[in-house]
mmCIF file of C-alpha atoms in Angstrom:
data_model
loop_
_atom_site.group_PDB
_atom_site.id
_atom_site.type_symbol
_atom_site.label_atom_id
_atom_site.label_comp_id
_atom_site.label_asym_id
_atom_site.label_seq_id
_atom_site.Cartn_x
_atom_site.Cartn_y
_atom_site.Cartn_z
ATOM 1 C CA UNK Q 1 9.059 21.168 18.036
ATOM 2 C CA UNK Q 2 5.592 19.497 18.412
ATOM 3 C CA UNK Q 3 6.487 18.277 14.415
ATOM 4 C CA UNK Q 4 9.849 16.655 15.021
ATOM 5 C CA UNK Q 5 7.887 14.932 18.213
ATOM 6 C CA UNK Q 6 5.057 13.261 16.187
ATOM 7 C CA UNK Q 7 7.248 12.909 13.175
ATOM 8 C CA UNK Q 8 10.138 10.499 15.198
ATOM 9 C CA UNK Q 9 6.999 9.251 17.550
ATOM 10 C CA UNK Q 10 4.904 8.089 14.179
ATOM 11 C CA UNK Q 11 7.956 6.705 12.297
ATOM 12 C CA UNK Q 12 9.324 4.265 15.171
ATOM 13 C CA UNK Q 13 6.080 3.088 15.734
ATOM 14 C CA UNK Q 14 5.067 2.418 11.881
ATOM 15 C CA UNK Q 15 8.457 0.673 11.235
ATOM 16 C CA UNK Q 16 8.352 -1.285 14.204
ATOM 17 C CA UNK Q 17 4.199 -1.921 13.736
ATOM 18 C CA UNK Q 18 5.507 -3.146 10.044
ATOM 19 C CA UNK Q 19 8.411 -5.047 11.344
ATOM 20 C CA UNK Q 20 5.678 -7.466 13.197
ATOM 21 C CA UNK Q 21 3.844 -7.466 10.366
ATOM 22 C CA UNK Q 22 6.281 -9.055 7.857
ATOM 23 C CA UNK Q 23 7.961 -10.827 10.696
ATOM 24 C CA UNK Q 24 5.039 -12.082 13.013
ATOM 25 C CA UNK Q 25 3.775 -16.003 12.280
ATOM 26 C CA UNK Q 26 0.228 -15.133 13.350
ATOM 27 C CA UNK Q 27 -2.147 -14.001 10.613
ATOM 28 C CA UNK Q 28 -3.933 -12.341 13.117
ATOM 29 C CA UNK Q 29 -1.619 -10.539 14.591
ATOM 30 C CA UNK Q 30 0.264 -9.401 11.237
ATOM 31 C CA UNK Q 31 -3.522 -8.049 10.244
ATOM 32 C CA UNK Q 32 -3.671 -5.931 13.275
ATOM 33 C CA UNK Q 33 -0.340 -4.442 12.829
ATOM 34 C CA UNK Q 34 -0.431 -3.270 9.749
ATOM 35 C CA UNK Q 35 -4.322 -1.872 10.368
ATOM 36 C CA UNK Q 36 -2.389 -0.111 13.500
ATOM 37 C CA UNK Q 37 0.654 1.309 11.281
ATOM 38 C CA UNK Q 38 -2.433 2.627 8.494
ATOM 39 C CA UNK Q 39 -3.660 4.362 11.510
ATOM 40 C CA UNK Q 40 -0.512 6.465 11.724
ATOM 41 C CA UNK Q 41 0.794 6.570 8.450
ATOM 42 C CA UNK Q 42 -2.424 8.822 8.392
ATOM 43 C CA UNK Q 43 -0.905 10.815 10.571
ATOM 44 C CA UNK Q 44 2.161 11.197 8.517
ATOM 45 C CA UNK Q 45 -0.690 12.719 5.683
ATOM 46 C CA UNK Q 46 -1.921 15.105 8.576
ATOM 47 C CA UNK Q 47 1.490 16.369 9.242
ATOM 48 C CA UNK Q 48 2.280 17.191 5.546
ATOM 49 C CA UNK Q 49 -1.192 19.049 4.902
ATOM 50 C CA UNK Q 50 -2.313 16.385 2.984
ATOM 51 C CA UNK Q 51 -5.663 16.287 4.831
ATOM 52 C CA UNK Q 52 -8.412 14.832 2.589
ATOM 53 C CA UNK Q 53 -5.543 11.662 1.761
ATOM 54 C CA UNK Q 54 -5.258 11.042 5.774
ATOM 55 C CA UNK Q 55 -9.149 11.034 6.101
ATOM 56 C CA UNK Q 56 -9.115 8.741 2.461
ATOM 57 C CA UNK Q 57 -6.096 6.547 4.334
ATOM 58 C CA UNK Q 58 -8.494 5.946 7.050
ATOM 59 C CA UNK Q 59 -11.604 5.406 5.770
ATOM 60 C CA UNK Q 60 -10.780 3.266 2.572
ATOM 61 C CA UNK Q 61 -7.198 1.445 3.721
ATOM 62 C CA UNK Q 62 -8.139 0.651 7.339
ATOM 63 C CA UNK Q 63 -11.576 0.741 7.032
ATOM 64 C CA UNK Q 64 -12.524 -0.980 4.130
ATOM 65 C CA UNK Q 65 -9.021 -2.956 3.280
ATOM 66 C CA UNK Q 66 -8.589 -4.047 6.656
ATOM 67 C CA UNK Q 67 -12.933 -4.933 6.830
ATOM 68 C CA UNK Q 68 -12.108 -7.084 4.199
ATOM 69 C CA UNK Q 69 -9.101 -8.798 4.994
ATOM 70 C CA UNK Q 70 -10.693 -9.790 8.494
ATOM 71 C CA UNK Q 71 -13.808 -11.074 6.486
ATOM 72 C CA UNK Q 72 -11.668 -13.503 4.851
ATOM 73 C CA UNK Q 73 -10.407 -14.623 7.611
ATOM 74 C CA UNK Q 74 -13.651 -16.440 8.256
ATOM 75 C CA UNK Q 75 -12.347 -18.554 4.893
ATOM 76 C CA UNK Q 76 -9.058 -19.538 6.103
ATOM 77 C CA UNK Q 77 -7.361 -21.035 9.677
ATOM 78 C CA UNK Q 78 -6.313 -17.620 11.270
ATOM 79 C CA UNK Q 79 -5.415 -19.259 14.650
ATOM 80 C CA UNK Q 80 -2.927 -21.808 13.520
ATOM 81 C CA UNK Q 81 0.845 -20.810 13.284
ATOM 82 C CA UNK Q 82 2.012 -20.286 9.838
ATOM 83 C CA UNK Q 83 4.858 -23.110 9.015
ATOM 84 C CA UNK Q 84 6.926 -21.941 6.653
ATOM 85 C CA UNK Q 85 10.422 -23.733 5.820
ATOM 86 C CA UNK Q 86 12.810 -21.487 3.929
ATOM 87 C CA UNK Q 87 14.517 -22.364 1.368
ATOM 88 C CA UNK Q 88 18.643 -21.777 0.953
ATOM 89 C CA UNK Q 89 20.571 -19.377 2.880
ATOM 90 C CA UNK Q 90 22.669 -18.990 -0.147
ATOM 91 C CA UNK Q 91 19.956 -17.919 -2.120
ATOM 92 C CA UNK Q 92 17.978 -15.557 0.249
ATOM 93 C CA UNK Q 93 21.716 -13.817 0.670
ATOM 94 C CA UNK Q 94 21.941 -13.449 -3.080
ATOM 95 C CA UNK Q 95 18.492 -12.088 -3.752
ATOM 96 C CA UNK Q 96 18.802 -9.866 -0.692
ATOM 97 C CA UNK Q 97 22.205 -8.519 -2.145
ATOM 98 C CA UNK Q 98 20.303 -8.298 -5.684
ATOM 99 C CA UNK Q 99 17.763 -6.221 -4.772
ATOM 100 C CA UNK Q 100 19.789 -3.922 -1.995
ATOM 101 C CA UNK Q 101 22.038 -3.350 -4.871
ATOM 102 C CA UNK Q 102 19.294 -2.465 -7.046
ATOM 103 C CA UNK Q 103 17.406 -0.435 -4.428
ATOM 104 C CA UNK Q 104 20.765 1.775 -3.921
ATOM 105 C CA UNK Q 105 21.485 2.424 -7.773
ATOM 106 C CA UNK Q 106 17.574 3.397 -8.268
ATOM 107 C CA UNK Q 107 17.950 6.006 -5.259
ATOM 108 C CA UNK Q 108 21.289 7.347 -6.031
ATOM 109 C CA UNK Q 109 20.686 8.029 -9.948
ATOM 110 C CA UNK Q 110 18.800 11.119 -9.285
ATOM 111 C CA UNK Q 111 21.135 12.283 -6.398
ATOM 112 C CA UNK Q 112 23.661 11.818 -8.855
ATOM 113 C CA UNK Q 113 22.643 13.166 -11.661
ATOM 114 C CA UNK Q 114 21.593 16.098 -9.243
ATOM 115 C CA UNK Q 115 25.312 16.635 -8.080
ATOM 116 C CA UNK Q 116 26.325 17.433 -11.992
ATOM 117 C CA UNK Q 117 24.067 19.488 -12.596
ATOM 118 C CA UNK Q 118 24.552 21.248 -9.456
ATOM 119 C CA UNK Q 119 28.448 21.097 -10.730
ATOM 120 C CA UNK Q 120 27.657 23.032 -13.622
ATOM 121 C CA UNK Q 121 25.439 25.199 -12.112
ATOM 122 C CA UNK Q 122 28.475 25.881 -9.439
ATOM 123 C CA UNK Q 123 31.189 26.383 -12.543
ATOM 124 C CA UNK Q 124 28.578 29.295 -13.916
ATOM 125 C CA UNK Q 125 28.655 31.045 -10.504
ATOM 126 C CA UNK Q 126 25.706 30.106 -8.315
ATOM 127 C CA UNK Q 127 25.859 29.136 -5.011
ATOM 128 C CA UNK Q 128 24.646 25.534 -4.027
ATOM 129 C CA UNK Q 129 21.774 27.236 -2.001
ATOM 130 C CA UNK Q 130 21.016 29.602 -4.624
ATOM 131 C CA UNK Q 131 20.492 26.460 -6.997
ATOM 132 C CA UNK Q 132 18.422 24.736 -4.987
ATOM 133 C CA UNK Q 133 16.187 27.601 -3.422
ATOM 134 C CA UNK Q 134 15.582 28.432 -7.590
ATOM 135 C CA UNK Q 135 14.715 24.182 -8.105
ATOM 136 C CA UNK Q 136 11.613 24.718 -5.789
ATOM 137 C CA UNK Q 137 11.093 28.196 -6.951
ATOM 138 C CA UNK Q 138 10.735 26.705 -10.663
ATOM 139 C CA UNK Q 139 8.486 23.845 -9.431
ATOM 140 C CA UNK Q 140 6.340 25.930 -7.079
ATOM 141 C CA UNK Q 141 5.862 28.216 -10.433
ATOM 142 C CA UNK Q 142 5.359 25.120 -12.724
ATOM 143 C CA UNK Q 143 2.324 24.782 -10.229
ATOM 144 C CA UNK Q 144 1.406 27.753 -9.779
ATOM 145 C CA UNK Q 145 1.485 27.967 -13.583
ATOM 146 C CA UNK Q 146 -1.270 25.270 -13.906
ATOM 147 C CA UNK Q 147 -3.220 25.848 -11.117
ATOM 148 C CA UNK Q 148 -2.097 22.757 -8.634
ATOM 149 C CA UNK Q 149 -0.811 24.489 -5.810
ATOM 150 C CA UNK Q 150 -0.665 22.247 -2.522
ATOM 151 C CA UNK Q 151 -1.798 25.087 -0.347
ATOM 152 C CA UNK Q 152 -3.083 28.208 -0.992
ATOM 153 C CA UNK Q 153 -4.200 30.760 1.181
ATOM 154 C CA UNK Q 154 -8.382 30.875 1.817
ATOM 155 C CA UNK Q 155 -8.446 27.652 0.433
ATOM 156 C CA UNK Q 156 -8.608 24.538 2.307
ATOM 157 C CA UNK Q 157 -6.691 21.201 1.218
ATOM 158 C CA UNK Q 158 -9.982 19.171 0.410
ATOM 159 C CA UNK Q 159 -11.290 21.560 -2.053
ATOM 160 C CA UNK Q 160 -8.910 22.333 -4.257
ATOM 161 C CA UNK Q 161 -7.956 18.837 -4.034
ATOM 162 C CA UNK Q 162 -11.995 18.622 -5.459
ATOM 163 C CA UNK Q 163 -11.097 20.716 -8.097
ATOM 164 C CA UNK Q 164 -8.306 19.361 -9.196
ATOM 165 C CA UNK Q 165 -9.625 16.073 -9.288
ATOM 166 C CA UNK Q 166 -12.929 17.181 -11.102
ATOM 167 C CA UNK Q 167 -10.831 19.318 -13.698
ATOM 168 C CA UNK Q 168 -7.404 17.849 -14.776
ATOM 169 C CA UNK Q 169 -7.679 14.251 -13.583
ATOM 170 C CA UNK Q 170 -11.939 13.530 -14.435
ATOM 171 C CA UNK Q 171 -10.674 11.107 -16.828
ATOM 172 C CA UNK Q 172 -8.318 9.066 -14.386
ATOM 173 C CA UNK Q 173 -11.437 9.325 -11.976
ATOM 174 C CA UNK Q 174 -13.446 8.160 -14.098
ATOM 175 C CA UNK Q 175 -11.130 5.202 -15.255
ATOM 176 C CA UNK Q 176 -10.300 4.162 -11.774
ATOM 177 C CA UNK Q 177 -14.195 4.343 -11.044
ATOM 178 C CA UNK Q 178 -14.697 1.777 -13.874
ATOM 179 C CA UNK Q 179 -12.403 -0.623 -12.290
ATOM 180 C CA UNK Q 180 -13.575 -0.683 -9.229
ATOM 181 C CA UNK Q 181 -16.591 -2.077 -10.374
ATOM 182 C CA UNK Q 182 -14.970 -4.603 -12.556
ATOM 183 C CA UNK Q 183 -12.942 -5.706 -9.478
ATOM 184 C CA UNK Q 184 -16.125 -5.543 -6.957
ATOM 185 C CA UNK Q 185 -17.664 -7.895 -9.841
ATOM 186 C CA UNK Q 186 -14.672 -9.912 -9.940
ATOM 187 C CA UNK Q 187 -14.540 -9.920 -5.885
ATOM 188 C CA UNK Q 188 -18.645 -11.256 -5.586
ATOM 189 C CA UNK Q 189 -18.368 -13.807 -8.481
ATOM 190 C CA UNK Q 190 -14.816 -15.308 -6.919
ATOM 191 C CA UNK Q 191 -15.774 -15.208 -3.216
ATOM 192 C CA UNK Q 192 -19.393 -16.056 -4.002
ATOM 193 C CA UNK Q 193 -19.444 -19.436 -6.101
ATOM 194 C CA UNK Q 194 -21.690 -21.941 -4.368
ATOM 195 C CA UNK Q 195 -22.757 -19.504 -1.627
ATOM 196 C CA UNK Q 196 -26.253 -20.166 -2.273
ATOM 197 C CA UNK Q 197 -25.369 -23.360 -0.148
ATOM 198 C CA UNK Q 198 -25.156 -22.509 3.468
ATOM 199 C CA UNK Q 199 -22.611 -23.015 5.601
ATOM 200 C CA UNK Q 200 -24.584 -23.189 8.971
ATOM 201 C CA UNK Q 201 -28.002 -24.843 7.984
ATOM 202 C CA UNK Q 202 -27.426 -28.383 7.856
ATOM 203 C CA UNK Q 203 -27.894 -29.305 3.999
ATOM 204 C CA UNK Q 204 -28.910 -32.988 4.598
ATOM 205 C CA UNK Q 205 -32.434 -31.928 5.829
ATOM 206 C CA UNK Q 206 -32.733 -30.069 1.763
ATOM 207 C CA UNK Q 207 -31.695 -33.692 0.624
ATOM 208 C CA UNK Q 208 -34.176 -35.585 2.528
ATOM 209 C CA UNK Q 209 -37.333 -33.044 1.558
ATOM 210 C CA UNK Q 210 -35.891 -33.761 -2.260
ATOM 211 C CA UNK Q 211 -35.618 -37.355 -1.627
ATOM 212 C CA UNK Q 212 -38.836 -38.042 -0.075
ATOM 213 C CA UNK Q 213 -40.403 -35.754 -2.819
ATOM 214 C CA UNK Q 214 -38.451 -38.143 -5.361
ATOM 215 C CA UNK Q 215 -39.842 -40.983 -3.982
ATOM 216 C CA UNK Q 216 -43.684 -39.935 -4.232
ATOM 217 C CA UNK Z 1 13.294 21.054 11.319
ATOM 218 C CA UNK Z 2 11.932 17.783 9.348
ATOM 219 C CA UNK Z 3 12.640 18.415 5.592
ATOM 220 C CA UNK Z 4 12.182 16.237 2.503
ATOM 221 C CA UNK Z 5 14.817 13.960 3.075
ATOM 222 C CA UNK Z 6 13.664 12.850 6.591
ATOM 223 C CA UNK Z 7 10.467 11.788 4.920
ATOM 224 C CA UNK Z 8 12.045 9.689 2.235
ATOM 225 C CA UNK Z 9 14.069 8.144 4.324
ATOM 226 C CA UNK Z 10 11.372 7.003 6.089
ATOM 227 C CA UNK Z 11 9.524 5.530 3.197
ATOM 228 C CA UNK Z 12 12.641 4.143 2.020
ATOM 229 C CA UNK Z 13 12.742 1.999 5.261
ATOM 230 C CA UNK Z 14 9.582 1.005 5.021
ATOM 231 C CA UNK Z 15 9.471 0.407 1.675
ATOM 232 C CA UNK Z 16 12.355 -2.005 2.044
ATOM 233 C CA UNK Z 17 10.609 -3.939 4.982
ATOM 234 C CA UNK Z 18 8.242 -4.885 2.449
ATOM 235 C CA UNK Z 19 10.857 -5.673 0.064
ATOM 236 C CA UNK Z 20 12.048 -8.416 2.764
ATOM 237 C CA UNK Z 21 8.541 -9.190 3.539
ATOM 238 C CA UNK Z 22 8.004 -10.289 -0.104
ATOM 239 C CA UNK Z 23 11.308 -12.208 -0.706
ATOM 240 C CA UNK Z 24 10.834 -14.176 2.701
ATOM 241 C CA UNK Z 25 7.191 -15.051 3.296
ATOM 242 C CA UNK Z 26 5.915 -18.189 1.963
ATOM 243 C CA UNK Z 27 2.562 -17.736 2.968
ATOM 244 C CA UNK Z 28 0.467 -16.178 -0.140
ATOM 245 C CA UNK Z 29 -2.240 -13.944 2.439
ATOM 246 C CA UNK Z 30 1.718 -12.581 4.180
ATOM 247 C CA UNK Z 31 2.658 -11.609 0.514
ATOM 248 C CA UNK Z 32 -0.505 -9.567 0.251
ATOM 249 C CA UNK Z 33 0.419 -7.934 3.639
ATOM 250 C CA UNK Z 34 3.701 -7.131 2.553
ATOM 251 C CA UNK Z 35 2.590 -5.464 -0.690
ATOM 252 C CA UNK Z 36 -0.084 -3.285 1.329
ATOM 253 C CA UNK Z 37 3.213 -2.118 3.405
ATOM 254 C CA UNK Z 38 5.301 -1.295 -0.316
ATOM 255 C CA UNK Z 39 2.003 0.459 -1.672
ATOM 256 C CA UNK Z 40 1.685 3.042 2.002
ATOM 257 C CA UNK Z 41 5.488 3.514 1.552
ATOM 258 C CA UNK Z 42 5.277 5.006 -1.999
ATOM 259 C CA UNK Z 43 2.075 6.605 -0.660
ATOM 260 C CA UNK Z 44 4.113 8.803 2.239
ATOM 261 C CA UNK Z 45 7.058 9.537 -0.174
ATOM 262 C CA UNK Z 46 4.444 11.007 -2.538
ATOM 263 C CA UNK Z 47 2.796 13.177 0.207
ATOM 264 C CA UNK Z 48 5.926 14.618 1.289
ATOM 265 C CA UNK Z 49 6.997 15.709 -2.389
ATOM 266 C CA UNK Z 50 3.418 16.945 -3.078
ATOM 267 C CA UNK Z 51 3.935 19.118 0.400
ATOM 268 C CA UNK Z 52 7.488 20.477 -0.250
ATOM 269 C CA UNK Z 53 7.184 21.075 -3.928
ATOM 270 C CA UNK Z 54 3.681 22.722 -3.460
ATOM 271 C CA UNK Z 55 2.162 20.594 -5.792
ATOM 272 C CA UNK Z 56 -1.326 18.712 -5.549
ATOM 273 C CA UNK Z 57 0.162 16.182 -8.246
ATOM 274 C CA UNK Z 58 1.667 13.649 -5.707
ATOM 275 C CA UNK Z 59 -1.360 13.500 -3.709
ATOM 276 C CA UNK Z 60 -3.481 12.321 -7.006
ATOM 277 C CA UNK Z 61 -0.893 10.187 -7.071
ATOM 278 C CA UNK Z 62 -1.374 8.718 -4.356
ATOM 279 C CA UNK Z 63 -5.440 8.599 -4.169
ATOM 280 C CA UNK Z 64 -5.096 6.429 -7.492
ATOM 281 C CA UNK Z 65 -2.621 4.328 -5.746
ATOM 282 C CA UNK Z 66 -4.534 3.563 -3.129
ATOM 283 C CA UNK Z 67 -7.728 3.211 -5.522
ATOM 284 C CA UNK Z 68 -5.685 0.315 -7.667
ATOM 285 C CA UNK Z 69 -4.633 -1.297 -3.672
ATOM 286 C CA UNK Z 70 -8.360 -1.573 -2.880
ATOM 287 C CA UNK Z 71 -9.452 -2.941 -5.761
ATOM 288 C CA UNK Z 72 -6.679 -5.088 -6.189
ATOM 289 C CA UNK Z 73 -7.698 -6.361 -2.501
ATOM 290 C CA UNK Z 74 -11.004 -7.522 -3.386
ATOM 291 C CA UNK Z 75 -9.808 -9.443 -6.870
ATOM 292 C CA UNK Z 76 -6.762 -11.014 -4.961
ATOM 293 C CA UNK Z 77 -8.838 -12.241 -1.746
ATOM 294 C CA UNK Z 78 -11.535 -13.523 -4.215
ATOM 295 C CA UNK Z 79 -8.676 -15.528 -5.730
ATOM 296 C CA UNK Z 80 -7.434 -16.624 -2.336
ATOM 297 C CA UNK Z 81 -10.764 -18.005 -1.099
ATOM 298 C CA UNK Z 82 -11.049 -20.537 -4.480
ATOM 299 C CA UNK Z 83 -7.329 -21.662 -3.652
ATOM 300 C CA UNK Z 84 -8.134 -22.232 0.048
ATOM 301 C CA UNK Z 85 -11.132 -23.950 -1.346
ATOM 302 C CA UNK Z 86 -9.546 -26.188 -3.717
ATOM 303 C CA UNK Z 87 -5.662 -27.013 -1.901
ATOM 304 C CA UNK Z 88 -7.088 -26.432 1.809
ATOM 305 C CA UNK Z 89 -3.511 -24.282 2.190
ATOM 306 C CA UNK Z 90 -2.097 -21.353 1.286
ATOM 307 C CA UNK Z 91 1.531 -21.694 1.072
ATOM 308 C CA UNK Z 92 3.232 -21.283 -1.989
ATOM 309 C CA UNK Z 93 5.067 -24.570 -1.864
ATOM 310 C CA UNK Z 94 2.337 -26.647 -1.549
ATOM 311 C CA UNK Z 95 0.599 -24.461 -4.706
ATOM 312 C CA UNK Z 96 3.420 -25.445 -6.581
ATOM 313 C CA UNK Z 97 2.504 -28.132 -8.789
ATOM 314 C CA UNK Z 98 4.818 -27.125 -11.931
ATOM 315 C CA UNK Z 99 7.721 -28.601 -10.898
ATOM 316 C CA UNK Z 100 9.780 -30.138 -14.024
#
């Protein structure tokens, strides 16, 4: 009961806290939005058991993401409306089409290629809930198989999502560690050229000191 | 009872707002917004499969995913700031200077 609650409560409010986002003209307000739909997309992790990625959400997507979006907003004009003109009906209707059309075929492929094989599996005499109950089965044993269960009893989400993590995927951890730096490199160098120069202090009074020191 | 399907439903929805986000915004610091809300829809659709097929694979999945969003973040607001710096806008039309 209390699941179906939070589960409608959390997905009305993301989609409508993203709907502002993409539709809003405010930069501000678009950045708020979407830090407020992180919040509870986090939630969504909570619900599925998926505890250390809800605490990750929060700390790295609307703590640091969000940190750093609203730094940059010291860089640009966050108060003024966003103009934008858009360009032909025509072609927002056709690329809209495009891409629904796209979106459908890419979801219904599986489904589809589910349905035959679930045809088959009916022509050999196996009911449709017997196939599917024996789909999870095999997965749930393809996990159990290699050790990367979801849940397990005794064990609680964040550690074997340690193990895991320090076992099978060390080298993806490692790789993704590596570019982090490279793009926290990339982010200083960027954001920092000429940031020796301040902003604030008026740079004039520099110019004079040099300029009277030239003179001498 | 909330199965599978409610969940990528969900994500599909979302996903697609950030579809439209994409196509219609102009405005390259609302593109970067938009692909934040594409990145946490694959993020919940992976959660939910990692929690109904009892597998921990998703949820690696999805800690990479959201590794690659943060650094790509810091590269593409680094980039943003020297554009701001040199065209004093942000919109994509006014970037545009290959025009034939």
């Amino acid at each position: 009961m209390y699941e179906i609650v939070a589960f409608y409560l959390f997905s009305a409010l993301t989609i409508g806290l993203f709907l502002v986002t993409v539709m809003s003209k405010n930069i501000l307000y678009a950045m708020t939005s979407l830090a407020a739909a992180m919040v509870l997309i986090s939630g969504f992790f909570f619900m599925l058991g998926a505890d250390f990625l809800g605490v990750v959400q929060l700390i790295v997507y609307v703590g640091a993401i969000m940190a750093l979006y609203s730094f940059a907003m010291m860089f640009f004009d966050a108060t003024r409306d966003i103009k934008e003109k858009n360009t032909s009906n025509a072609l927002v209707f056709l690329l809209g089409g495009l891409s629904a059309l796209v979106l459908v075929l890419m979801f219904a492929a599986p489904i589809m290629s589910d349905n035959l094989n679930t045809a088959n599996m009916l022509i050999n005499g196996m009911s449709y809930s017997e196939f599917i109950d024996g789909n999870i089965s095999k997965y749930a044993q393809y996990a159990l198989d290699n050790g990367i269960q979801a849940s397990v009893e005794g064990i609680g989400n964040a550690q074997s999502v340690g193990v895991i993590l320090f076992t099978k995927y060390l080298v993806p951890f490692e790789v993704a560690a590596v570019m982090l730096l490279v793009a926290m490199i990339a982010g200083i160098i960027l954001a920092g050229k000429k940031m020796d120069n301040s902003l604030t202090k008026d740079a004039s009074i520099d110019d004079e000191i040099l300029v009277v020191k030239d003179e001498k | 009872m909330i199965g599978l399907s409610h969940y990528l439903i969900v994500s599909a929805i979302i996903f697609s707002i950030g579809l439209v986000g994409v196509l219609r915004r102009r405005n390259l610091l609302m593109l970067f917004f938009a692909t934040e809300v594409m990145l946490n829809a694959v993020n919940i659709a992976f959660a939910a499969i990692s929690h109904y097929y009892n597998d921990l694979t998703g949820q690696m999945f999805a800690f990479f995913i959201i590794a690659i969003a943060a650094s790509e973040v810091a590269v593409g607001l680094g980039i943003l700031i020297v554009l701001f710096k040199k065209h004093g806008s942000l919109d994509l039309d006014d970037l545009a200077s290959m025009r034939g």
